[in-house]
mmCIF file of C-alpha atoms and ligand atoms in Angstrom:
data_model
loop_
_atom_site.group_PDB
_atom_site.id
_atom_site.type_symbol
_atom_site.label_atom_id
_atom_site.label_comp_id
_atom_site.label_asym_id
_atom_site.label_seq_id
_atom_site.Cartn_x
_atom_site.Cartn_y
_atom_site.Cartn_z
ATOM 1 C CA MET A 1 -134.605 86.162 82.795
ATOM 2 C CA TYR A 2 -130.902 85.428 82.991
ATOM 3 C CA ARG A 3 -128.691 85.829 79.930
ATOM 4 C CA ILE A 4 -125.920 83.265 79.770
ATOM 5 C CA ALA A 5 -123.147 83.185 77.162
ATOM 6 C CA VAL A 6 -122.284 79.564 76.400
ATOM 7 C CA LEU A 7 -118.789 78.909 75.047
ATOM 8 C CA PRO A 8 -118.153 75.167 74.647
ATOM 9 C CA GLY A 9 -114.654 75.722 73.200
ATOM 10 C CA ASP A 10 -112.447 72.770 72.267
ATOM 11 C CA GLY A 11 -112.038 69.053 72.918
ATOM 12 C CA ILE A 12 -114.383 67.712 75.553
ATOM 13 C CA GLY A 13 -115.825 71.227 75.993
ATOM 14 C CA ALA A 14 -118.463 70.452 73.372
ATOM 15 C CA GLU A 15 -119.501 67.335 75.311
ATOM 16 C CA ILE A 16 -119.595 68.626 78.871
ATOM 17 C CA VAL A 17 -121.147 72.068 78.394
ATOM 18 C CA PRO A 18 -124.516 70.761 77.102
ATOM 19 C CA GLU A 19 -124.788 68.635 80.260
ATOM 20 C CA ALA A 20 -124.453 71.731 82.459
ATOM 21 C CA VAL A 21 -127.053 73.482 80.287
ATOM 22 C CA LYS A 22 -129.412 70.545 80.948
ATOM 23 C CA ALA A 23 -128.983 70.992 84.688
ATOM 24 C CA LEU A 24 -129.707 74.721 84.406
ATOM 25 C CA GLN A 25 -132.788 74.029 82.284
ATOM 26 C CA ALA A 26 -134.070 71.597 84.884
ATOM 27 C CA ILE A 27 -133.570 74.260 87.561
ATOM 28 C CA GLY A 28 -135.316 76.835 85.376
ATOM 29 C CA GLU A 29 -138.385 74.647 84.940
ATOM 30 C CA LYS A 30 -138.561 73.751 88.573
ATOM 31 C CA TYR A 31 -138.126 77.233 89.988
ATOM 32 C CA GLY A 32 -139.729 79.256 87.207
ATOM 33 C CA HIS A 33 -136.553 81.025 86.018
ATOM 34 C CA ARG A 34 -135.828 81.708 82.392
ATOM 35 C CA PHE A 35 -132.277 81.145 81.253
ATOM 36 C CA ASP A 36 -131.454 82.504 77.833
ATOM 37 C CA PHE A 37 -128.462 80.636 76.365
ATOM 38 C CA GLN A 38 -126.483 82.268 73.536
ATOM 39 C CA GLU A 39 -123.635 80.271 72.049
ATOM 40 C CA GLY A 40 -120.303 81.746 71.002
ATOM 41 C CA LEU A 41 -117.075 80.523 69.421
ATOM 42 C CA VAL A 42 -113.853 80.456 71.392
ATOM 43 C CA GLY A 43 -110.429 78.800 71.293
ATOM 44 C CA GLY A 44 -109.180 76.521 68.541
ATOM 45 C CA THR A 45 -112.718 76.041 67.288
ATOM 46 C CA ALA A 46 -112.905 79.800 66.722
ATOM 47 C CA ILE A 47 -109.502 79.815 64.997
ATOM 48 C CA ASP A 48 -110.763 77.160 62.587
ATOM 49 C CA ALA A 49 -114.031 78.971 61.948
ATOM 50 C CA VAL A 50 -113.005 82.636 61.814
ATOM 51 C CA GLY A 51 -109.217 82.747 62.207
ATOM 52 C CA LYS A 52 -109.157 84.218 65.746
ATOM 53 C CA PRO A 53 -109.225 82.481 69.141
ATOM 54 C CA LEU A 54 -111.365 85.216 70.711
ATOM 55 C CA PRO A 55 -113.610 86.749 68.038
ATOM 56 C CA ASP A 56 -114.953 90.240 68.764
ATOM 57 C CA GLU A 57 -118.536 88.929 68.636
ATOM 58 C CA THR A 58 -117.717 86.418 71.356
ATOM 59 C CA LEU A 59 -116.243 89.061 73.633
ATOM 60 C CA LYS A 60 -119.261 91.278 72.981
ATOM 61 C CA LEU A 61 -121.633 88.393 73.696
ATOM 62 C CA CYS A 62 -119.875 87.802 77.041
ATOM 63 C CA GLN A 63 -119.931 91.486 77.960
ATOM 64 C CA GLU A 64 -123.655 91.684 77.210
ATOM 65 C CA SER A 65 -124.505 88.573 79.207
ATOM 66 C CA GLN A 66 -124.881 88.207 82.949
ATOM 67 C CA ALA A 67 -122.634 85.162 83.150
ATOM 68 C CA VAL A 68 -120.441 83.001 80.938
ATOM 69 C CA LEU A 69 -120.392 79.202 80.912
ATOM 70 C CA LEU A 70 -117.146 77.978 79.385
ATOM 71 C CA GLY A 71 -116.083 74.434 78.527
ATOM 72 C CA ALA A 72 -112.385 74.117 77.781
ATOM 73 C CA ILE A 73 -109.830 75.570 75.434
ATOM 74 C CA GLY A 74 -106.822 74.301 73.489
ATOM 75 C CA GLY A 75 -105.510 71.156 71.883
ATOM 76 C CA PRO A 76 -102.559 69.727 69.930
ATOM 77 C CA LYS A 77 -103.953 71.007 66.641
ATOM 78 C CA TRP A 78 -103.264 74.621 67.648
ATOM 79 C CA GLU A 79 -100.112 74.135 69.725
ATOM 80 C CA ASP A 80 -97.697 75.176 66.994
ATOM 81 C CA LEU A 81 -99.378 78.481 66.183
ATOM 82 C CA ALA A 82 -97.746 81.780 67.097
ATOM 83 C CA VAL A 83 -98.135 82.274 70.826
ATOM 84 C CA GLU A 84 -100.685 85.119 70.622
ATOM 85 C CA LEU A 85 -102.906 82.981 68.398
ATOM 86 C CA ARG A 86 -102.831 79.952 70.643
ATOM 87 C CA PRO A 87 -106.155 79.302 72.325
ATOM 88 C CA GLU A 88 -104.863 79.663 75.910
ATOM 89 C CA VAL A 89 -102.931 82.895 75.440
ATOM 90 C CA GLY A 90 -105.114 84.249 72.644
ATOM 91 C CA ALA A 91 -108.518 83.526 74.160
ATOM 92 C CA LEU A 92 -108.659 82.428 77.766
ATOM 93 C CA LEU A 93 -106.240 84.958 79.241
ATOM 94 C CA PRO A 94 -107.666 87.969 77.324
ATOM 95 C CA LEU A 95 -111.186 86.865 78.212
ATOM 96 C CA ARG A 96 -110.261 86.853 81.903
ATOM 97 C CA LYS A 97 -108.508 90.220 81.546
ATOM 98 C CA HIS A 98 -111.261 91.940 79.509
ATOM 99 C CA LEU A 99 -113.950 90.811 81.909
ATOM 100 C CA GLY A 100 -111.855 91.935 84.905
ATOM 101 C CA LEU A 101 -111.949 88.469 86.467
ATOM 102 C CA TYR A 102 -109.175 88.776 89.010
ATOM 103 C CA ALA A 103 -110.553 86.198 91.430
ATOM 104 C CA ASN A 104 -110.760 82.509 90.646
ATOM 105 C CA LEU A 105 -112.561 80.350 93.196
ATOM 106 C CA ARG A 106 -111.864 76.628 93.049
ATOM 107 C CA PRO A 107 -113.568 74.540 95.722
ATOM 108 C CA ALA A 108 -111.987 71.161 96.418
ATOM 109 C CA PHE A 109 -114.794 69.389 98.190
ATOM 110 C CA LEU A 110 -114.959 65.628 98.573
ATOM 111 C CA PHE A 111 -118.300 63.962 97.941
ATOM 112 C CA PRO A 112 -118.277 61.184 100.575
ATOM 113 C CA ASP A 113 -119.127 58.530 97.971
ATOM 114 C CA LEU A 114 -115.919 59.292 96.094
ATOM 115 C CA VAL A 115 -113.611 58.705 99.030
ATOM 116 C CA GLU A 116 -112.335 55.509 97.366
ATOM 117 C CA ALA A 117 -111.931 57.098 93.917
ATOM 118 C CA SER A 118 -108.936 59.223 94.852
ATOM 119 C CA THR A 119 -105.391 57.938 94.576
ATOM 120 C CA LEU A 120 -104.921 59.104 98.168
ATOM 121 C CA LYS A 121 -105.873 57.135 101.267
ATOM 122 C CA PRO A 122 -109.445 57.617 102.519
ATOM 123 C CA GLU A 123 -108.266 58.575 106.017
ATOM 124 C CA VAL A 124 -106.201 61.417 104.514
ATOM 125 C CA ILE A 125 -108.921 62.981 102.382
ATOM 126 C CA ARG A 126 -112.076 62.263 104.386
ATOM 127 C CA ASP A 127 -114.145 65.421 105.046
ATOM 128 C CA ILE A 128 -111.910 67.806 103.130
ATOM 129 C CA ASP A 129 -113.562 71.074 102.149
ATOM 130 C CA ILE A 130 -111.025 73.531 100.773
ATOM 131 C CA LEU A 131 -111.578 76.669 98.760
ATOM 132 C CA VAL A 132 -108.636 77.952 96.747
ATOM 133 C CA VAL A 133 -108.825 81.633 95.832
ATOM 134 C CA ARG A 134 -106.429 82.129 92.943
ATOM 135 C CA GLU A 135 -105.410 85.567 91.657
ATOM 136 C CA LEU A 136 -106.225 85.411 87.947
ATOM 137 C CA THR A 137 -105.148 88.527 86.062
ATOM 138 C CA GLY A 138 -101.649 89.284 87.323
ATOM 139 C CA GLY A 139 -98.231 87.802 87.875
ATOM 140 C CA LEU A 140 -96.152 85.889 85.359
ATOM 141 C CA TYR A 141 -99.114 85.114 83.127
ATOM 142 C CA PHE A 142 -99.617 88.757 82.195
ATOM 143 C CA GLY A 143 -96.095 90.150 82.543
ATOM 144 C CA GLU A 144 -93.913 91.170 79.630
ATOM 145 C CA LYS A 145 -92.404 88.253 77.755
ATOM 146 C CA SER A 146 -89.369 88.348 75.532
ATOM 147 C CA ARG A 147 -86.479 86.463 73.995
ATOM 148 C CA LYS A 148 -83.026 87.750 73.257
ATOM 149 C CA GLN A 149 -79.663 86.496 72.147
ATOM 150 C CA SER A 150 -76.739 87.004 74.484
ATOM 151 C CA GLU A 151 -73.141 85.838 74.551
ATOM 152 C CA GLU A 152 -74.183 82.791 76.592
ATOM 153 C CA GLY A 153 -76.935 81.900 74.143
ATOM 154 C CA GLU A 154 -80.655 82.498 73.963
ATOM 155 C CA ILE A 155 -82.403 84.099 76.926
ATOM 156 C CA ALA A 156 -86.144 84.003 77.689
ATOM 157 C CA VAL A 157 -87.729 86.500 80.065
ATOM 158 C CA ASP A 158 -91.105 86.438 81.829
ATOM 159 C CA VAL A 159 -91.739 89.379 84.106
ATOM 160 C CA CYS A 160 -93.718 88.810 87.304
ATOM 161 C CA THR A 161 -95.400 91.948 88.634
ATOM 162 C CA TYR A 162 -97.903 92.499 91.418
ATOM 163 C CA SER A 163 -99.110 95.824 92.775
ATOM 164 C CA ASP A 164 -100.306 96.234 96.346
ATOM 165 C CA MET A 165 -103.771 97.034 94.927
ATOM 166 C CA GLU A 166 -103.919 93.738 93.034
ATOM 167 C CA ILE A 167 -102.828 91.817 96.114
ATOM 168 C CA GLU A 168 -105.159 93.655 98.435
ATOM 169 C CA ARG A 169 -108.351 93.115 96.395
ATOM 170 C CA ILE A 170 -107.867 89.358 96.037
ATOM 171 C CA CYS A 171 -106.814 88.895 99.664
ATOM 172 C CA ARG A 172 -109.700 91.007 100.921
ATOM 173 C CA LEU A 173 -112.089 88.759 99.024
ATOM 174 C CA ALA A 174 -110.398 85.698 100.530
ATOM 175 C CA PHE A 175 -110.736 87.123 104.053
ATOM 176 C CA GLU A 176 -114.432 87.862 103.420
ATOM 177 C CA ILE A 177 -115.008 84.311 102.198
ATOM 178 C CA ALA A 178 -113.052 82.792 105.095
ATOM 179 C CA ARG A 179 -115.206 84.792 107.474
ATOM 180 C CA LYS A 180 -118.283 82.969 106.154
ATOM 181 C CA ARG A 181 -116.617 79.554 106.389
ATOM 182 C CA ARG A 182 -114.384 78.076 109.092
ATOM 183 C CA LYS A 183 -112.472 81.360 109.540
ATOM 184 C CA HIS A 184 -109.055 80.080 108.604
ATOM 185 C CA LEU A 185 -107.035 81.599 105.766
ATOM 186 C CA THR A 186 -103.742 80.266 104.445
ATOM 187 C CA SER A 187 -101.831 82.746 102.298
ATOM 188 C CA VAL A 188 -99.384 80.940 100.032
ATOM 189 C CA ASP A 189 -96.234 82.623 98.729
ATOM 190 C CA LYS A 190 -92.505 82.160 98.227
ATOM 191 C CA ALA A 191 -91.475 85.143 100.319
ATOM 192 C CA ASN A 192 -88.125 83.568 101.211
ATOM 193 C CA VAL A 193 -86.991 84.111 97.605
ATOM 194 C CA ILE A 194 -89.365 86.169 95.463
ATOM 195 C CA GLU A 195 -89.943 89.927 95.760
ATOM 196 C CA THR A 196 -93.589 89.884 94.618
ATOM 197 C CA SER A 197 -94.174 87.307 97.345
ATOM 198 C CA ARG A 198 -92.608 89.591 99.945
ATOM 199 C CA LEU A 199 -94.998 92.384 98.960
ATOM 200 C CA TRP A 200 -97.826 89.825 98.982
ATOM 201 C CA ARG A 201 -96.997 88.839 102.554
ATOM 202 C CA GLU A 202 -96.761 92.468 103.724
ATOM 203 C CA VAL A 203 -100.145 93.327 102.234
ATOM 204 C CA VAL A 204 -101.889 90.226 103.638
ATOM 205 C CA SER A 205 -100.409 90.826 107.075
ATOM 206 C CA ARG A 206 -101.616 94.429 107.017
ATOM 207 C CA LEU A 207 -105.122 93.358 105.997
ATOM 208 C CA ALA A 208 -105.254 90.762 108.759
ATOM 209 C CA ALA A 209 -105.711 93.558 111.295
ATOM 210 C CA GLU A 210 -109.137 94.247 109.756
ATOM 211 C CA TYR A 211 -110.155 90.591 110.129
ATOM 212 C CA PRO A 212 -109.291 89.654 113.712
ATOM 213 C CA ASP A 213 -111.907 86.873 113.607
ATOM 214 C CA VAL A 214 -110.038 85.089 110.783
ATOM 215 C CA GLU A 215 -106.949 83.101 111.663
ATOM 216 C CA LEU A 216 -104.216 83.805 109.097
ATOM 217 C CA THR A 217 -101.350 81.417 108.340
ATOM 218 C CA HIS A 218 -98.538 82.138 105.883
ATOM 219 C CA MET A 219 -97.150 79.157 104.010
ATOM 220 C CA TYR A 220 -94.448 78.754 101.378
ATOM 221 C CA VAL A 221 -95.761 77.263 98.161
ATOM 222 C CA ASP A 222 -93.424 74.259 98.195
ATOM 223 C CA ASN A 223 -94.521 73.399 101.725
ATOM 224 C CA CYS A 224 -98.167 73.906 100.726
ATOM 225 C CA ALA A 225 -97.794 71.442 97.847
ATOM 226 C CA MET A 226 -96.566 68.911 100.391
ATOM 227 C CA GLN A 227 -99.143 69.740 103.107
ATOM 228 C CA LEU A 228 -102.019 69.377 100.619
ATOM 229 C CA ILE A 229 -101.373 65.665 100.335
ATOM 230 C CA ARG A 230 -99.934 65.108 103.805
ATOM 231 C CA HIS A 231 -102.775 66.622 105.815
ATOM 232 C CA PRO A 232 -105.338 68.414 103.616
ATOM 233 C CA ARG A 233 -107.906 68.814 106.415
ATOM 234 C CA GLN A 234 -105.766 71.592 107.911
ATOM 235 C CA PHE A 235 -106.935 73.904 105.083
ATOM 236 C CA ASP A 236 -110.071 75.984 104.869
ATOM 237 C CA VAL A 237 -109.456 78.899 102.456
ATOM 238 C CA ILE A 238 -106.177 79.229 100.556
ATOM 239 C CA VAL A 239 -105.293 82.481 98.776
ATOM 240 C CA THR A 240 -102.423 82.689 96.344
ATOM 241 C CA GLU A 241 -101.031 84.297 93.187
ATOM 242 C CA ASN A 242 -101.816 83.198 89.650
ATOM 243 C CA LEU A 243 -99.149 80.591 88.833
ATOM 244 C CA PHE A 244 -99.054 79.027 92.307
ATOM 245 C CA GLY A 245 -102.857 78.823 92.203
ATOM 246 C CA ASP A 246 -102.799 77.117 88.827
ATOM 247 C CA ILE A 247 -100.457 74.425 90.090
ATOM 248 C CA LEU A 248 -101.967 73.946 93.546
ATOM 249 C CA THR A 249 -105.525 73.614 92.205
ATOM 250 C CA ASP A 250 -104.568 70.767 89.883
ATOM 251 C CA GLU A 251 -103.008 69.112 92.902
ATOM 252 C CA ALA A 252 -106.038 69.841 95.097
ATOM 253 C CA SER A 253 -108.337 68.317 92.488
ATOM 254 C CA MET A 254 -106.904 64.897 93.222
ATOM 255 C CA LEU A 255 -108.199 65.188 96.780
ATOM 256 C CA THR A 256 -111.703 65.146 95.290
ATOM 257 C CA GLY A 257 -111.117 61.952 93.322
ATOM 258 C CA SER A 258 -110.637 63.422 89.864
ATOM 259 C CA ILE A 259 -109.878 66.683 88.150
ATOM 260 C CA GLY A 260 -113.235 66.058 86.491
ATOM 261 C CA MET A 261 -114.872 67.033 89.793
ATOM 262 C CA LEU A 262 -113.316 70.489 90.298
ATOM 263 C CA PRO A 263 -115.511 73.453 89.295
ATOM 264 C CA SER A 264 -114.481 77.091 89.202
ATOM 265 C CA ALA A 265 -115.902 80.582 89.285
ATOM 266 C CA SER A 266 -114.004 83.618 88.036
ATOM 267 C CA LEU A 267 -115.244 86.851 89.549
ATOM 268 C CA GLY A 268 -114.345 90.481 89.912
ATOM 269 C CA GLY A 269 -116.108 92.251 87.047
ATOM 270 C CA ALA A 270 -119.744 92.709 86.092
ATOM 271 C CA VAL A 271 -119.917 89.306 84.380
ATOM 272 C CA GLY A 272 -118.798 86.103 86.099
ATOM 273 C CA LEU A 273 -117.212 83.238 84.183
ATOM 274 C CA TYR A 274 -117.765 79.615 85.159
ATOM 275 C CA GLU A 275 -115.688 76.747 83.867
ATOM 276 C CA PRO A 276 -114.348 73.403 85.020
ATOM 277 C CA SER A 277 -110.767 73.613 86.290
ATOM 278 C CA HIS A 278 -109.623 70.942 83.852
ATOM 279 C CA GLY A 279 -108.535 71.343 80.255
ATOM 280 C CA SER A 280 -109.900 70.180 76.920
ATOM 281 C CA ALA A 281 -108.571 66.595 77.297
ATOM 282 C CA PRO A 282 -107.980 65.994 73.567
ATOM 283 C CA ASP A 283 -107.026 62.370 74.307
ATOM 284 C CA ILE A 284 -110.611 61.493 75.222
ATOM 285 C CA ALA A 285 -112.501 64.113 73.186
ATOM 286 C CA GLY A 286 -115.444 62.780 71.187
ATOM 287 C CA GLN A 287 -115.516 59.493 73.084
ATOM 288 C CA LYS A 288 -118.264 60.376 75.589
ATOM 289 C CA LYS A 289 -115.891 59.521 78.439
ATOM 290 C CA ALA A 290 -115.514 62.986 79.940
ATOM 291 C CA ASN A 291 -116.892 63.687 83.381
ATOM 292 C CA PRO A 292 -119.381 66.580 83.094
ATOM 293 C CA LEU A 293 -119.689 67.056 86.861
ATOM 294 C CA ALA A 294 -117.055 69.805 87.186
ATOM 295 C CA THR A 295 -118.984 71.805 84.574
ATOM 296 C CA ILE A 296 -122.348 71.029 86.165
ATOM 297 C CA LEU A 297 -120.953 72.125 89.534
ATOM 298 C CA SER A 298 -119.599 75.275 87.868
ATOM 299 C CA ALA A 299 -123.182 76.014 86.748
ATOM 300 C CA ALA A 300 -124.192 75.704 90.413
ATOM 301 C CA MET A 301 -121.524 78.282 91.280
ATOM 302 C CA MET A 302 -123.011 80.554 88.586
ATOM 303 C CA LEU A 303 -126.430 80.332 90.218
ATOM 304 C CA GLU A 304 -124.930 81.226 93.570
ATOM 305 C CA TYR A 305 -122.385 83.909 92.676
ATOM 306 C CA SER A 306 -123.863 85.625 89.612
ATOM 307 C CA PHE A 307 -127.593 85.255 90.236
ATOM 308 C CA ASN A 308 -127.707 84.857 94.021
ATOM 309 C CA LEU A 309 -129.901 81.758 93.578
ATOM 310 C CA VAL A 310 -128.409 79.925 96.525
ATOM 311 C CA GLU A 311 -131.171 77.354 97.041
ATOM 312 C CA GLU A 312 -131.045 76.454 93.351
ATOM 313 C CA ALA A 313 -127.259 76.075 93.539
ATOM 314 C CA ARG A 314 -127.579 73.656 96.488
ATOM 315 C CA GLU A 315 -130.187 71.761 94.481
ATOM 316 C CA ILE A 316 -127.655 71.019 91.724
ATOM 317 C CA GLU A 317 -125.012 70.005 94.250
ATOM 318 C CA ASP A 318 -127.496 67.738 96.053
ATOM 319 C CA ALA A 319 -128.506 66.130 92.762
ATOM 320 C CA VAL A 320 -124.837 65.398 92.004
ATOM 321 C CA ARG A 321 -124.351 63.939 95.475
ATOM 322 C CA LEU A 322 -127.418 61.695 95.115
ATOM 323 C CA VAL A 323 -126.464 60.455 91.640
ATOM 324 C CA LEU A 324 -123.009 59.565 92.977
ATOM 325 C CA SER A 325 -124.468 57.813 96.001
ATOM 326 C CA GLU A 326 -126.646 55.713 93.678
ATOM 327 C CA GLY A 327 -123.378 54.415 92.229
ATOM 328 C CA TYR A 328 -123.202 56.139 88.831
ATOM 329 C CA ARG A 329 -119.677 56.935 87.675
ATOM 330 C CA THR A 330 -117.924 58.274 84.596
ATOM 331 C CA PRO A 331 -114.701 56.356 83.752
ATOM 332 C CA ASP A 332 -112.395 58.779 85.621
ATOM 333 C CA ILE A 333 -114.066 57.989 88.958
ATOM 334 C CA PHE A 334 -115.158 54.431 88.222
ATOM 335 C CA GLU A 335 -114.458 51.624 90.684
ATOM 336 C CA GLU A 336 -115.469 47.944 90.755
ATOM 337 C CA GLY A 337 -119.097 47.433 91.721
ATOM 338 C CA ARG A 338 -120.290 50.827 90.429
ATOM 339 C CA ILE A 339 -122.323 51.606 87.345
ATOM 340 C CA GLN A 340 -120.319 53.102 84.511
ATOM 341 C CA VAL A 341 -122.073 55.815 82.503
ATOM 342 C CA ASN A 342 -121.019 58.131 79.707
ATOM 343 C CA THR A 343 -120.981 61.915 79.617
ATOM 344 C CA GLN A 344 -124.572 62.359 78.442
ATOM 345 C CA GLN A 345 -125.956 59.693 80.745
ATOM 346 C CA MET A 346 -124.344 61.420 83.721
ATOM 347 C CA GLY A 347 -125.841 64.759 82.634
ATOM 348 C CA ASP A 348 -129.281 63.184 82.165
ATOM 349 C CA LEU A 349 -129.124 61.540 85.588
ATOM 350 C CA VAL A 350 -128.361 64.861 87.290
ATOM 351 C CA ALA A 351 -131.070 66.747 85.366
ATOM 352 C CA ARG A 352 -133.623 64.023 86.101
ATOM 353 C CA LYS A 353 -132.700 64.041 89.774
ATOM 354 C CA ILE A 354 -133.269 67.807 89.914
ATOM 355 C CA ARG A 355 -136.700 67.405 88.262
ATOM 356 C CA GLU A 356 -137.937 64.480 90.306
ATOM 357 C CA ARG A 357 -136.998 65.751 93.737
ATOM 358 C CA GLY A 358 -139.549 67.808 95.646
ATOM 359 C CA LYS A 359 -138.690 71.423 96.327
HETATM 360 C C1 IPM B 1 -106.482 76.729 84.246
HETATM 361 C C2 IPM B 1 -105.699 76.363 83.007
HETATM 362 C C3 IPM B 1 -105.255 77.640 82.323
HETATM 363 C C4 IPM B 1 -104.419 78.406 83.313
HETATM 364 C C5 IPM B 1 -104.506 77.444 81.005
HETATM 365 C C6 IPM B 1 -105.314 76.643 80.016
HETATM 366 C C7 IPM B 1 -104.050 78.741 80.406
HETATM 367 O O1 IPM B 1 -104.642 75.547 83.331
HETATM 368 O O2 IPM B 1 -107.513 77.407 84.126
HETATM 369 O O3 IPM B 1 -106.054 76.334 85.332
HETATM 370 O O4 IPM B 1 -103.234 78.105 83.483
HETATM 371 O O5 IPM B 1 -104.943 79.331 83.923
HETATM 372 MG MG1 MG B 2 -104.610 74.916 85.370
#
């Protein structure tokens, strides 16, 4: 039996998470696994219910589970709250920190049937298969923040800190992953200007000696942003610090057709956390328009990384691929001549595909 904490969160979170649960249930039935789903409150929804974005019971639930399935957090309703109460800073970041999730894996993989759905030209994005390894518990996000008045006016300060230990553990993981893929690692930094980036580059270069079979390239983040849309096939595994990873993964999502296609796994502690890379999309919340595939694919990553159920993970991915090749599309990836479906219909199609296919 596998214990899974389910945190739908805010906005479209409540619509997409149940669709990933359906896929896991279908896998459970087919392979004889029992998944025990326990729901918890998080984000703005938790603020409304109990006055805190990350209630103690929710944190405890996560710590006592084997994996966490998260929807999305935040929305305009809670944007004006004090910063530590806001869903992002008050729930998502502490959750990552408390669970020790320093490594965020975001695979930008293009399902061939979606090659026309991207805003980029098919010949540019064809066959891309990139894995971004984003450092998740350091850097600017977790540094000291302050405001002060000076003679020139108001000053805001965000401190960016990285230790060699923090850099080494994330880069080691990236080297290990690259070793199992196409053996090419791009380390992204801004070492021409930023001190933490210079330490980053030193540590990665040192580590490279232990991985002679992996080809290491250093790239400045501004150049990487450009290369990702100029020639994305040059990338295999990308490793980078927290803020750069946040920005580059939104960019990389467009290579896959939609940010609604980009799953993620956050690892490093005893409990892994799985969530789509997109946000709570308040503009379309409650309208059944959201694409549940990033969340469903995140559930596949859970099977692989937390439970080591690799065949079952591939089964979910194959079901998604088949449903897409039959022409079903949520609005974000819809094109003329395809069949438009809503959030639940997409989830049902994937779950049914899992059930009806032979093992
Ligand atoms: C993400 C999100 C979060 C982040 C926000 C909601 C704090 O953008 O997971 O990429 O910046 O890490
Ligand atoms: Mg982001």
